[in-house]
Amino acid sequence: MDENITLAIIGIGMGFFGAAVWYAEMFTDSKAANLWRRMNGNGRISRNYAAIGAPAFACIFLLGGTLGIINYSQLPRIYTRTVAISILIFLSFFLIGLLPIKFPRWVYADWQYAKRHGLLDADGNIDQEAYENHADRKEFW
């Protein structure tokens, strides 16, 4: 029984770590965030997974750990069902993140980066010329 609570705590920790990595990649300019963005840009991870799948996966871990704590504490079944349904919803988001479809531009890390650095044109699209001058290279990450 003690190993179940240990796995639940590890799941919650992994969920928080995944959420922190996603947040840093999307909304900060730290060295670690730049590394993760470059890794995503080299085709190792799809843009859709980085934008949609990664936070959904982190939420699945958080909710899975929460489910373990609910089961360990023997709380009413309604909590278990609610968390299980939430896990299934985030699993569908995770699977949608694997599809090769185009999401709104504000979902992606490159648009968030351009927004933070004032590299958007009047229509809200990334101004490629301004980005190239800013990044000292000729491609998006």
Coordinates of C-alpha atoms in Angstrom, one line a residue:
M1 CA 0.0 0.0 0.0
D2 CA 2.9 2.4 0.7
E3 CA 4.3 1.9 -2.8
N4 CA 1.0 3.1 -4.2
I5 CA 1.3 6.5 -2.4
T6 CA 4.9 6.7 -3.5
L7 CA 3.9 6.2 -7.1
A8 CA 1.2 8.8 -6.7
I9 CA 3.7 11.3 -5.3
I10 CA 6.1 10.6 -8.1
G11 CA 3.4 11.0 -10.7
I12 CA 2.4 14.4 -9.3
G13 CA 6.1 15.4 -9.3
M14 CA 6.5 14.4 -12.9
G15 CA 3.4 16.2 -13.8
F16 CA 4.6 19.4 -12.2
F17 CA 8.0 19.0 -13.8
G18 CA 6.4 18.5 -17.3
A19 CA 4.2 21.6 -16.7
A20 CA 7.2 23.6 -15.7
V21 CA 9.2 22.5 -18.8
W22 CA 6.3 23.4 -21.1
Y23 CA 5.8 26.8 -19.4
A24 CA 9.4 27.6 -19.6
E25 CA 9.6 26.6 -23.3
M26 CA 6.5 28.6 -24.2
F27 CA 6.8 31.7 -22.1
T28 CA 10.4 32.4 -21.0
D29 CA 13.7 33.1 -22.6
S30 CA 15.9 31.1 -20.2
K31 CA 18.8 29.1 -21.5
A32 CA 17.0 25.8 -20.8
A33 CA 13.9 27.1 -22.6
N34 CA 16.1 28.0 -25.6
L35 CA 17.6 24.5 -25.6
W36 CA 14.1 22.9 -25.6
R37 CA 12.9 25.2 -28.4
R38 CA 16.0 24.3 -30.5
M39 CA 15.4 20.6 -29.8
N40 CA 11.8 20.9 -31.0
G41 CA 12.8 22.9 -34.0
N42 CA 15.2 20.2 -35.3
G43 CA 12.3 17.8 -35.9
R44 CA 12.8 15.7 -32.7
I45 CA 9.4 16.8 -31.4
S46 CA 6.6 18.1 -33.5
R47 CA 5.3 21.6 -32.9
N48 CA 1.8 20.3 -32.1
Y49 CA 3.1 17.9 -29.5
A50 CA 5.2 20.7 -27.9
A51 CA 2.2 23.0 -27.9
I52 CA -0.8 20.7 -27.1
G53 CA 0.6 17.2 -26.2
A54 CA 3.2 18.1 -23.6
P55 CA 0.8 20.1 -21.3
A56 CA -1.8 17.4 -21.7
F57 CA 0.7 14.7 -20.8
A58 CA 1.7 16.7 -17.8
C59 CA -1.9 17.0 -16.7
I60 CA -2.3 13.2 -17.2
F61 CA 0.5 12.6 -14.8
L62 CA -0.8 15.2 -12.3
L63 CA -4.3 13.7 -12.4
G64 CA -2.9 10.1 -12.3
G65 CA -1.1 11.0 -9.1
T66 CA -4.2 12.6 -7.7
L67 CA -6.2 9.5 -8.5
G68 CA -3.6 7.5 -6.6
I69 CA -4.0 9.7 -3.6
I70 CA -7.8 9.6 -3.8
N71 CA -7.7 5.8 -3.9
Y72 CA -5.2 5.6 -1.1
S73 CA -7.3 7.9 1.1
Q74 CA -10.4 5.9 0.2
L75 CA -12.5 9.0 -0.6
P76 CA -15.9 8.7 -2.2
R77 CA -16.2 7.2 -5.7
I78 CA -17.4 10.4 -7.3
Y79 CA -13.9 11.9 -6.9
T80 CA -12.4 8.8 -8.6
R81 CA -14.8 9.1 -11.5
T82 CA -14.3 12.8 -11.9
V83 CA -10.5 12.5 -12.1
A84 CA -10.7 9.4 -14.4
I85 CA -13.0 11.3 -16.8
S86 CA -10.5 14.3 -16.7
I87 CA -7.7 11.9 -17.5
L88 CA -9.6 10.7 -20.5
I89 CA -10.3 14.2 -21.7
F90 CA -6.6 15.1 -21.4
L91 CA -5.7 11.9 -23.2
S92 CA -7.9 13.0 -26.1
F93 CA -6.0 16.4 -26.1
F94 CA -2.7 14.4 -26.1
L95 CA -3.8 12.4 -29.1
I96 CA -5.0 15.5 -30.9
G97 CA -1.6 17.0 -30.3
L98 CA -0.1 14.1 -32.4
L99 CA -2.2 14.9 -35.4
P100 CA -0.6 16.9 -38.3
I101 CA -3.1 19.7 -38.2
K102 CA -2.5 23.4 -37.9
F103 CA -3.6 25.1 -34.6
P104 CA -4.0 28.8 -34.0
R105 CA -0.7 30.7 -34.2
W106 CA -0.7 31.7 -30.6
V107 CA -0.5 28.1 -29.5
Y108 CA 3.1 27.7 -30.7
A109 CA 6.3 28.7 -29.0
D110 CA 7.7 30.6 -31.9
W111 CA 4.7 33.0 -32.0
Q112 CA 5.0 33.5 -28.2
Y113 CA 8.7 34.2 -28.6
A114 CA 7.9 36.7 -31.4
K115 CA 5.2 38.3 -29.3
R116 CA 7.6 38.8 -26.3
H117 CA 10.2 40.4 -28.5
G118 CA 8.0 42.6 -30.6
L119 CA 8.5 40.7 -33.8
L120 CA 4.8 40.6 -34.9
D121 CA 3.4 42.5 -37.8
A122 CA 0.2 44.6 -37.8
D123 CA -1.9 41.5 -38.5
G124 CA -0.4 39.5 -35.6
N125 CA 1.7 37.3 -37.8
I126 CA 5.4 36.7 -37.3
D127 CA 7.4 39.3 -39.3
Q128 CA 10.0 37.0 -40.9
E129 CA 12.4 39.8 -41.8
A130 CA 12.3 41.2 -38.3
Y131 CA 12.8 37.7 -36.8
E132 CA 15.7 37.0 -39.1
N133 CA 17.4 40.2 -38.0
H134 CA 16.7 39.5 -34.4
A135 CA 17.9 35.9 -34.4
D136 CA 20.9 36.3 -36.7
R137 CA 19.9 33.3 -38.8
K138 CA 17.6 32.6 -41.7
E139 CA 15.1 30.0 -40.3
F140 CA 12.7 29.6 -37.4
W141 CA 13.8 27.1 -34.8

